[in-house]
Amino acid sequence: MWKTTTVILVLTIGIALLLRNNPVDVADLPETFWGPEKNKGASKEIRPFIINIPKSVIDDLNERLAKKRELVEPLEDAAWTYGISTTYLNDILEHWHSKYNWSERQTLLNKYPQYITNIQGLDIHFYRVKPYIPPDRKNIKIFPLLITHGWPGSVVEFQKIIPILTTPRPDRDFVFEVIAPSLPGYGFSQAAVRPGLGPPQISVIFKNLMLRLGFNKFYAQGGDWGSIITMHLGGLFPDNILGAHMNMCSTLGKSSTLWLLLGTLVPQLVVENQYYSRMYPLSDHLSRLLEETGYLHIQASKPDTIGTAVAASPVGLAGYILEKFSTWTNKEYKLRPDGGLLEKYTLDELLDNVMLYWVTNSLTTSVRIYAEQFSKRHMSSRIDEVPVDVPTACANFPHELAYQSESLLRNKFTNLIQFNHLSRGGHFAAFEEPGLLADDIFEFVSKVENERKKADNKDAPNTGKKIKEPTKI
Ligand SMILES: *[C@@H]1O[C@H](CO)[C@@H](O)[C@H](O)[C@H]1NC(C)=O
């Protein structure tokens, strides 16, 4: 036993060290034109946008809901353990059909100013919300903050956090102007017409969006795919990113896998004792991940097949999307008859999110991001291994699906200045715990700004990388 352990230990350390000292050049990402031919020469103007879905689309939806096929009954006492409970889905569909009022919900979604502008051939939709500055706070600083959602979410997730981020606080001398785009292929943002638009390429589009709006330097925040995109923004555009705040930090590099394995033998090398159970025993976590990530494999390999099936009816779409809002909010919720959905959300706001996928028919284009992330082209680019040297924060919510320890993350995020463990919340932090997430963002930005003030006082040289040069790792 000891012999095997020692051999594994030595091998793992050896390979880990080898990988650590294996620099590669990552070519600068091209400014690819992702749109259809007819978008060539599209104007660069920023057009105001208001959601205004034709009545015919809503009537059609209601007809489909009225004519829905009877759902297959769930197994006795299965709750949500076999996937969404069709018993509860029936209640949701009933609410959608008879109580959910789109014209009211649409008005709410139009509460904040929205725009569309064409970037690299794609019409990109975004909220842009300026802070309200009371007369006695005229000297307050305003920082642009790009917040990015993931799958199966949308800008609906940000409706509650936007006013918190744009409202000055008595104890902070800054506040945010929030820019919240829809990912390409999600909601009202156009989808690429050719392969290759994965998270790093989306980070190029969003950087260009911010430059278009006149924001040369900005903070970035994200969860789910939004956190991966935020990570790439920090790694690829350090001259533009003041700080990167993520509520799902991950290192996608190979060396973190090796450290993870090493931790099965000597956990103290990888994770503090108090967070041991968030990562180990590894077999428990891997089997749970396996149980919860079947969607990922199918979306990565056959996105258009699953997209077609799911998006063919409002019933399929709601079932597929809402299952995630149960399990990813808290894995124990799948044991409850109602999937715990109403613990953190209202049915109306959950359906708002489903509606953005329905009215734009964007489920298929939304899941293609998985295929891009797991494509050979992306994997061989090693772009995920680019270190992030800008100030970084990771907000660890207790019910997040996966956890990586601070020491693992430091391999990737060389300037990790905040690593908080929050008291409650799961995967959809902005949606379920907007106050907690906003507090964490304010705390982070305050730290970054204090560091910057100190550095300015010392007149420290600027060591930021240039945008156009290939990044060395
Ligand atoms: C939906 O809400 C609008 C605006 O409040 C209202 O005028 C309309 O009557 C409502 N529709 C239904 C079916 O309740």
Coordinates of C-alpha atoms and ligand atoms in Angstrom, one line a residue:
M1 CA 0.0 0.0 0.0
W2 CA 2.7 2.5 1.0
K3 CA 4.8 1.6 -2.0
T4 CA 1.9 2.4 -4.4
T5 CA 1.1 5.6 -2.6
T6 CA 4.7 6.7 -2.8
V7 CA 4.9 5.9 -6.5
I8 CA 1.7 7.8 -7.2
L9 CA 2.9 10.7 -5.0
V10 CA 6.2 11.1 -6.8
L11 CA 4.7 10.7 -10.2
T12 CA 2.0 13.3 -9.5
I13 CA 4.4 15.8 -8.1
G14 CA 6.8 15.2 -11.0
I15 CA 4.1 15.7 -13.7
A16 CA 2.6 18.7 -11.8
L17 CA 6.0 20.4 -11.7
L18 CA 6.6 19.6 -15.4
L19 CA 3.3 21.1 -16.4
R20 CA 3.9 24.2 -14.3
N21 CA 7.1 25.0 -16.2
N22 CA 5.7 24.5 -19.7
P23 CA 5.2 27.9 -21.2
V24 CA 3.2 28.2 -24.4
D25 CA 2.4 31.1 -26.7
V26 CA -1.2 31.8 -27.1
A27 CA -1.7 33.8 -30.3
D28 CA -3.8 37.0 -30.0
L29 CA -7.4 36.2 -30.7
P30 CA -8.6 37.5 -34.1
E31 CA -11.5 39.9 -34.3
T32 CA -13.6 37.3 -36.2
F33 CA -16.7 38.4 -38.1
W34 CA -19.3 36.0 -36.7
G35 CA -22.5 37.3 -38.3
P36 CA -24.3 36.6 -41.6
E37 CA -23.1 38.2 -44.8
K38 CA -25.9 40.8 -44.7
N39 CA -24.4 42.2 -41.5
K40 CA -21.2 43.2 -43.4
G41 CA -21.0 46.9 -43.1
A42 CA -23.5 47.1 -40.3
S43 CA -23.4 50.5 -38.6
K44 CA -21.6 50.9 -35.2
E45 CA -24.4 52.9 -33.7
I46 CA -25.9 52.1 -30.4
R47 CA -29.6 51.7 -30.8
P48 CA -32.1 51.9 -28.0
F49 CA -34.0 48.7 -27.6
I50 CA -37.3 47.8 -26.0
I51 CA -38.7 44.3 -25.7
N52 CA -41.9 44.2 -27.6
I53 CA -43.0 40.7 -28.5
P54 CA -45.9 40.6 -31.1
K55 CA -49.2 39.4 -29.7
S56 CA -49.2 36.6 -32.2
V57 CA -46.2 35.0 -30.5
I58 CA -47.9 35.1 -27.1
D59 CA -51.2 33.8 -28.6
D60 CA -49.3 31.0 -30.2
L61 CA -47.6 30.1 -26.9
N62 CA -50.9 30.1 -25.1
E63 CA -52.4 27.8 -27.8
R64 CA -49.5 25.4 -27.4
L65 CA -49.9 25.4 -23.6
A66 CA -53.6 24.8 -23.9
K67 CA -53.1 21.9 -26.3
K68 CA -50.2 20.3 -24.4
R69 CA -50.0 16.5 -24.4
E70 CA -50.7 14.9 -21.0
L71 CA -47.4 14.5 -19.1
V72 CA -46.1 11.1 -18.0
E73 CA -46.6 10.6 -14.3
P74 CA -43.5 10.5 -12.2
L75 CA -42.6 7.5 -10.1
E76 CA -44.0 7.3 -6.6
D77 CA -42.1 9.5 -4.2
A78 CA -39.5 10.3 -6.7
A79 CA -39.8 14.1 -6.4
W80 CA -37.1 15.6 -8.7
T81 CA -34.6 12.7 -8.4
Y82 CA -35.5 11.4 -11.9
G83 CA -35.3 14.9 -13.4
I84 CA -38.1 17.4 -13.2
S85 CA -41.3 16.3 -11.4
T86 CA -44.0 16.4 -14.0
T87 CA -46.5 16.7 -11.1
Y88 CA -45.0 20.1 -10.2
L89 CA -44.3 20.9 -13.9
N90 CA -48.1 20.7 -14.4
D91 CA -48.6 23.3 -11.7
I92 CA -46.0 25.6 -13.4
L93 CA -47.6 25.2 -16.8
E94 CA -51.0 25.9 -15.3
H95 CA -49.6 29.1 -13.8
W96 CA -47.9 30.0 -17.1
H97 CA -51.1 29.5 -19.0
S98 CA -53.6 31.2 -16.7
K99 CA -51.8 33.6 -14.4
Y100 CA -48.5 34.7 -16.0
N101 CA -49.1 38.0 -17.7
W102 CA -46.5 38.7 -20.3
S103 CA -47.5 42.3 -21.0
E104 CA -46.9 43.0 -17.3
R105 CA -43.6 41.0 -17.2
Q106 CA -42.4 42.7 -20.4
T107 CA -43.0 46.1 -18.8
L108 CA -40.8 45.0 -15.8
L109 CA -38.1 43.7 -18.1
N110 CA -38.1 47.1 -19.9
K111 CA -37.6 49.0 -16.6
Y112 CA -33.9 49.5 -17.3
P113 CA -32.5 51.1 -20.5
Q114 CA -31.5 48.5 -23.1
Y115 CA -29.6 48.8 -26.3
I116 CA -28.4 46.8 -29.3
T117 CA -25.2 47.4 -31.2
N118 CA -23.4 45.4 -33.9
I119 CA -20.1 43.9 -32.9
Q120 CA -18.0 41.7 -35.2
G121 CA -21.2 41.1 -37.3
L122 CA -23.5 40.2 -34.4
D123 CA -26.3 42.4 -32.9
I124 CA -25.5 42.4 -29.2
H125 CA -28.3 43.2 -26.7
F126 CA -27.4 44.8 -23.3
Y127 CA -28.7 46.7 -20.4
R128 CA -26.8 49.8 -19.5
V129 CA -27.9 51.3 -16.2
K130 CA -26.3 54.4 -14.9
P131 CA -26.3 55.0 -11.1
Y132 CA -28.5 57.5 -9.4
I133 CA -26.3 60.1 -7.7
P134 CA -28.0 62.1 -5.0
P135 CA -26.9 65.8 -4.9
D136 CA -24.8 65.3 -1.7
R137 CA -22.7 62.6 -3.4
K138 CA -21.5 64.5 -6.4
N139 CA -17.8 63.5 -5.9
I140 CA -18.5 59.8 -5.9
K141 CA -16.6 57.7 -8.5
I142 CA -18.4 55.7 -11.0
F143 CA -16.9 52.4 -12.2
P144 CA -18.2 50.6 -15.3
L145 CA -19.1 47.0 -14.4
L146 CA -19.7 44.3 -17.0
I147 CA -21.8 41.5 -15.6
T148 CA -22.2 38.3 -17.6
H149 CA -24.7 35.5 -17.2
G150 CA -24.5 31.9 -18.2
W151 CA -26.6 28.9 -19.2
P152 CA -29.6 28.3 -18.7
G153 CA -29.8 31.9 -17.4
S154 CA -30.2 35.3 -19.0
V155 CA -30.2 38.9 -18.1
V156 CA -33.4 38.1 -16.1
E157 CA -31.0 37.0 -13.4
F158 CA -29.7 40.5 -12.9
Q159 CA -33.0 42.4 -12.5
K160 CA -32.7 42.5 -8.7
I161 CA -28.9 43.1 -8.4
I162 CA -28.8 46.0 -10.9
P163 CA -30.5 48.6 -8.5
I164 CA -28.2 47.4 -5.7
L165 CA -25.1 47.9 -7.7
T166 CA -26.2 51.3 -9.1
T167 CA -27.2 52.7 -5.7
P168 CA -24.5 54.6 -3.7
R169 CA -23.6 53.3 -0.3
P170 CA -22.8 55.6 2.7
D171 CA -19.5 53.7 3.4
R172 CA -18.2 53.6 -0.2
D173 CA -16.8 56.4 -2.3
F174 CA -17.7 54.6 -5.6
V175 CA -20.7 53.1 -7.3
F176 CA -21.3 51.2 -10.5
E177 CA -22.7 51.8 -14.0
V178 CA -23.8 48.4 -14.9
I179 CA -23.5 46.8 -18.4
A180 CA -25.3 43.5 -18.6
P181 CA -25.2 41.9 -22.1
S182 CA -27.0 38.9 -23.4
L183 CA -24.5 36.3 -24.5
P184 CA -24.4 35.8 -28.3
G185 CA -27.1 33.3 -29.2
Y186 CA -29.0 34.0 -26.0
G187 CA -32.2 36.1 -25.8
F188 CA -32.0 39.2 -27.9
S189 CA -28.3 38.8 -28.9
Q190 CA -27.7 37.4 -32.3
A191 CA -26.1 34.0 -32.7
A192 CA -22.9 33.2 -34.7
V193 CA -23.5 31.6 -38.1
R194 CA -20.2 29.7 -38.1
P195 CA -18.4 27.5 -35.6
G196 CA -15.9 28.7 -33.1
L197 CA -17.6 31.3 -30.9
G198 CA -16.7 30.0 -27.5
P199 CA -16.0 31.8 -24.2
P200 CA -12.6 33.3 -25.2
Q201 CA -14.1 34.7 -28.4
I202 CA -17.1 36.0 -26.5
S203 CA -14.7 37.8 -24.2
V204 CA -13.3 39.6 -27.3
I205 CA -16.8 40.7 -28.3
F206 CA -17.6 42.0 -24.8
K207 CA -14.3 43.8 -24.6
N208 CA -15.2 45.4 -27.9
L209 CA -18.7 46.2 -26.6
M210 CA -17.2 48.1 -23.6
L211 CA -14.7 49.9 -25.8
R212 CA -17.6 50.9 -28.1
L213 CA -19.4 52.4 -25.0
G214 CA -16.3 54.4 -24.2
F215 CA -15.1 52.2 -21.3
N216 CA -11.4 51.6 -21.8
K217 CA -11.1 50.3 -18.3
F218 CA -13.8 48.4 -16.4
Y219 CA -14.6 45.8 -13.8
A220 CA -16.0 42.5 -14.9
Q221 CA -18.2 40.0 -13.0
G222 CA -19.8 36.7 -13.8
G223 CA -21.2 33.4 -12.8
D224 CA -21.4 30.1 -14.8
W225 CA -20.2 30.8 -18.4
G226 CA -20.1 34.4 -17.3
S227 CA -17.3 33.5 -14.9
I228 CA -15.3 31.8 -17.6
I229 CA -15.8 34.8 -19.9
T230 CA -14.7 37.1 -17.1
M231 CA -11.6 34.9 -16.5
H232 CA -10.7 35.3 -20.2
L233 CA -11.2 39.0 -20.1
G234 CA -8.8 39.2 -17.2
G235 CA -6.3 36.9 -18.8
L236 CA -6.4 38.3 -22.3
F237 CA -7.1 42.0 -21.7
P238 CA -5.3 43.0 -18.5
D239 CA -5.0 46.6 -19.8
N240 CA -8.7 46.9 -19.9
I241 CA -9.8 45.0 -16.8
L242 CA -9.5 46.7 -13.5
G243 CA -10.6 43.6 -11.6
A244 CA -12.3 40.3 -12.2
H245 CA -15.0 39.1 -9.8
M246 CA -16.4 35.6 -10.2
N247 CA -18.9 33.5 -8.4
M248 CA -17.8 30.3 -10.0
C249 CA -14.0 30.3 -10.1
S250 CA -12.3 27.5 -11.8
T251 CA -9.0 26.6 -13.2
L252 CA -9.5 24.6 -16.3
G253 CA -5.8 23.7 -16.7
K254 CA -4.3 20.2 -16.4
S255 CA -2.1 20.9 -13.5
S256 CA -5.2 21.6 -11.2
T257 CA -6.4 18.1 -12.0
L258 CA -3.1 16.6 -10.9
W259 CA -3.2 18.7 -7.7
L260 CA -6.7 17.5 -7.2
L261 CA -5.5 13.8 -7.4
L262 CA -2.5 14.5 -5.2
G263 CA -5.0 15.9 -2.6
T264 CA -6.6 12.4 -2.4
L265 CA -3.4 11.3 -0.8
V266 CA -2.3 14.5 1.1
P267 CA -5.4 16.8 1.3
Q268 CA -3.5 19.3 3.4
L269 CA -1.4 20.2 0.3
V270 CA -4.5 21.2 -1.6
V271 CA -7.3 22.4 0.7
E272 CA -7.7 23.8 4.3
N273 CA -9.2 21.4 6.7
Q274 CA -12.4 23.3 7.2
Y275 CA -13.2 23.1 3.4
Y276 CA -12.0 19.5 3.0
S277 CA -15.6 18.2 2.5
R278 CA -16.2 20.6 -0.3
M279 CA -13.6 18.6 -2.4
Y280 CA -13.1 15.2 -0.9
P281 CA -13.6 12.3 -0.7
L282 CA -13.1 12.8 -4.4
S283 CA -15.2 9.8 -5.4
D284 CA -18.3 11.3 -3.7
H285 CA -17.9 14.6 -5.6
L286 CA -17.1 12.9 -8.9
S287 CA -20.1 10.6 -8.7
R288 CA -22.3 13.6 -7.9
L289 CA -20.8 15.6 -10.8
L290 CA -21.4 12.6 -13.1
E291 CA -25.0 12.5 -11.9
E292 CA -25.5 16.2 -12.6
T293 CA -23.6 16.8 -15.8
G294 CA -25.2 14.5 -18.4
Y295 CA -26.7 17.6 -20.0
L296 CA -23.2 19.0 -20.4
H297 CA -22.0 16.0 -22.4
I298 CA -25.0 16.0 -24.7
Q299 CA -24.9 19.8 -25.2
A300 CA -21.1 19.6 -25.9
S301 CA -21.5 16.8 -28.4
K302 CA -24.9 17.2 -30.1
P303 CA -26.1 20.7 -29.3
D304 CA -28.5 20.9 -32.3
T305 CA -30.2 17.6 -31.5
I306 CA -30.9 18.4 -27.9
G307 CA -31.7 22.0 -28.8
T308 CA -34.3 20.9 -31.4
A309 CA -36.0 18.5 -29.0
V310 CA -36.1 20.8 -26.0
A311 CA -37.2 23.9 -27.9
A312 CA -40.0 22.2 -29.8
S313 CA -42.6 22.9 -27.1
P314 CA -42.9 25.3 -24.2
V315 CA -43.4 22.2 -22.0
G316 CA -40.1 20.7 -22.9
L317 CA -38.3 24.1 -22.6
A318 CA -39.7 24.9 -19.2
G319 CA -39.0 21.3 -17.9
Y320 CA -35.4 21.3 -19.2
I321 CA -34.5 24.8 -17.9
L322 CA -36.3 24.8 -14.6
E323 CA -34.8 21.5 -13.4
K324 CA -31.5 23.3 -13.3
F325 CA -33.0 26.1 -11.1
S326 CA -33.8 23.5 -8.5
T327 CA -30.7 21.3 -8.4
W328 CA -28.2 24.1 -8.9
T329 CA -29.7 26.2 -6.3
N330 CA -29.4 23.4 -3.7
K331 CA -28.8 19.8 -4.5
E332 CA -31.1 18.7 -1.7
Y333 CA -34.0 20.4 -3.4
K334 CA -34.5 17.5 -5.7
L335 CA -35.9 15.6 -2.8
R336 CA -38.8 18.1 -2.4
P337 CA -42.0 17.8 -4.4
D338 CA -41.8 21.4 -5.6
G339 CA -38.0 21.2 -6.2
G340 CA -37.6 24.0 -3.7
L341 CA -38.1 26.5 -6.6
L342 CA -40.0 28.9 -4.5
E343 CA -37.4 29.1 -1.8
K344 CA -35.5 31.8 -3.7
Y345 CA -37.5 32.7 -6.8
T346 CA -41.1 33.4 -7.8
L347 CA -42.7 31.4 -10.6
D348 CA -43.1 34.6 -12.6
E349 CA -39.4 35.5 -12.6
L350 CA -38.4 31.9 -13.4
L351 CA -40.9 32.0 -16.3
D352 CA -39.4 35.4 -17.4
N353 CA -36.1 33.5 -18.0
V354 CA -37.9 30.7 -19.8
M355 CA -39.7 33.3 -21.9
L356 CA -36.5 34.9 -23.1
Y357 CA -35.5 31.5 -24.6
W358 CA -39.0 30.8 -26.0
V359 CA -39.8 34.1 -27.7
T360 CA -36.3 34.3 -29.3
N361 CA -36.2 30.5 -30.0
S362 CA -32.6 30.5 -28.7
L363 CA -32.2 27.2 -26.8
T364 CA -30.3 25.6 -29.6
T365 CA -28.0 28.5 -30.2
S366 CA -27.5 28.9 -26.4
V367 CA -26.2 25.3 -25.9
R368 CA -23.7 25.5 -28.8
I369 CA -21.3 27.2 -26.4
Y370 CA -20.7 23.8 -24.8
A371 CA -19.6 22.4 -28.1
E372 CA -17.2 25.2 -28.7
Q373 CA -15.7 24.9 -25.2
F374 CA -15.1 21.1 -25.7
S375 CA -14.0 21.3 -29.4
K376 CA -10.6 20.0 -30.4
R377 CA -9.8 23.5 -31.7
H378 CA -10.4 25.1 -28.4
M379 CA -8.7 22.3 -26.3
S380 CA -5.6 22.5 -28.4
S381 CA -5.4 26.3 -28.1
R382 CA -4.5 26.0 -24.4
I383 CA -6.1 29.4 -24.0
D384 CA -7.7 28.2 -20.7
E385 CA -4.2 28.0 -19.3
V386 CA -3.4 31.7 -19.7
P387 CA -2.8 33.1 -16.2
V388 CA -5.0 35.9 -14.9
D389 CA -2.7 38.5 -13.4
V390 CA -5.3 41.3 -12.8
P391 CA -6.8 41.6 -9.3
T392 CA -9.3 38.8 -8.8
A393 CA -12.1 37.8 -6.4
C394 CA -13.8 34.4 -6.0
A395 CA -17.1 34.4 -4.2
N396 CA -17.7 30.8 -3.0
F397 CA -21.4 30.2 -2.4
P398 CA -22.0 27.1 -0.3
H399 CA -24.3 25.3 -2.7
E400 CA -22.2 25.9 -5.9
L401 CA -21.9 22.6 -7.8
A402 CA -18.1 22.4 -7.6
Y403 CA -15.4 23.9 -5.4
Q404 CA -11.8 24.5 -6.0
S405 CA -9.6 25.5 -3.2
E406 CA -7.7 28.8 -2.9
S407 CA -4.3 27.1 -3.4
L408 CA -5.5 25.4 -6.6
L409 CA -7.0 28.7 -7.9
R410 CA -3.8 30.6 -7.2
N411 CA -2.1 28.5 -9.9
K412 CA -4.3 30.3 -12.4
F413 CA -5.2 33.6 -10.7
T414 CA -1.9 35.1 -9.6
N415 CA -3.4 38.1 -8.0
L416 CA -6.3 36.6 -6.1
I417 CA -7.0 39.3 -3.5
Q418 CA -10.4 38.1 -2.2
F419 CA -11.6 34.6 -1.5
N420 CA -14.8 34.7 0.5
H421 CA -17.1 31.9 1.6
L422 CA -20.6 33.2 1.7
S423 CA -23.2 32.2 4.2
R424 CA -26.0 31.1 1.8
G425 CA -26.7 30.7 -1.9
G426 CA -25.9 28.5 -4.8
H427 CA -25.1 28.6 -8.5
F428 CA -27.4 31.5 -9.5
A429 CA -26.0 33.9 -6.9
A430 CA -27.1 37.2 -8.6
F431 CA -30.7 35.8 -9.0
E432 CA -31.0 34.2 -5.5
E433 CA -28.8 36.3 -3.3
P434 CA -28.4 39.7 -5.0
G435 CA -27.6 41.5 -1.7
L436 CA -24.8 39.1 -0.7
L437 CA -23.2 39.1 -4.1
A438 CA -23.4 42.9 -4.4
D439 CA -21.7 43.2 -1.0
D440 CA -18.9 40.9 -2.1
I441 CA -18.4 43.0 -5.3
F442 CA -18.3 46.3 -3.4
E443 CA -15.8 44.8 -0.9
F444 CA -13.6 43.6 -3.8
V445 CA -13.6 46.8 -5.7
S446 CA -12.9 48.7 -2.6
K447 CA -9.8 46.5 -2.0
V448 CA -8.6 47.0 -5.6
E449 CA -9.0 50.8 -5.4
N450 CA -7.2 51.0 -2.1
E451 CA -4.3 49.0 -3.6
R452 CA -4.3 51.2 -6.6
K453 CA -4.2 54.3 -4.4
K454 CA -1.2 52.9 -2.5
A455 CA 0.6 52.0 -5.7
D456 CA -0.1 55.5 -7.2
N457 CA 1.4 57.0 -4.1
K458 CA 4.5 54.9 -4.5
D459 CA 4.5 55.9 -8.2
A460 CA 4.8 52.2 -9.1
P461 CA 5.6 51.5 -12.7
N462 CA 2.8 50.1 -14.8
T463 CA 3.5 46.4 -15.5
G464 CA 0.3 45.7 -17.4
K465 CA 0.6 43.6 -20.6
K466 CA -0.1 45.2 -24.0
I467 CA -3.3 44.0 -25.7
K468 CA -1.9 43.2 -29.1
E469 CA 1.1 41.1 -28.0
P470 CA 0.7 37.3 -27.7
T471 CA 0.3 36.3 -24.0
K472 CA 3.2 34.2 -22.7
I473 CA 2.5 31.6 -20.0
Ligands
LIG1 C1 -52.2 41.8 -18.0 O1 -51.7 43.0 -17.4 C2 -52.1 44.2 -18.1 C3 -51.4 45.3 -17.5 O2 -51.5 45.3 -16.1 C4 -53.7 44.3 -18.0 O3 -54.1 45.4 -18.7 C5 -54.3 43.0 -18.6 O4 -55.7 43.1 -18.4 C6 -53.7 41.8 -18.0 N1 -54.2 40.6 -18.7 C7 -54.8 39.6 -18.1 C8 -55.3 38.5 -19.0 O5 -55.0 39.6 -16.9

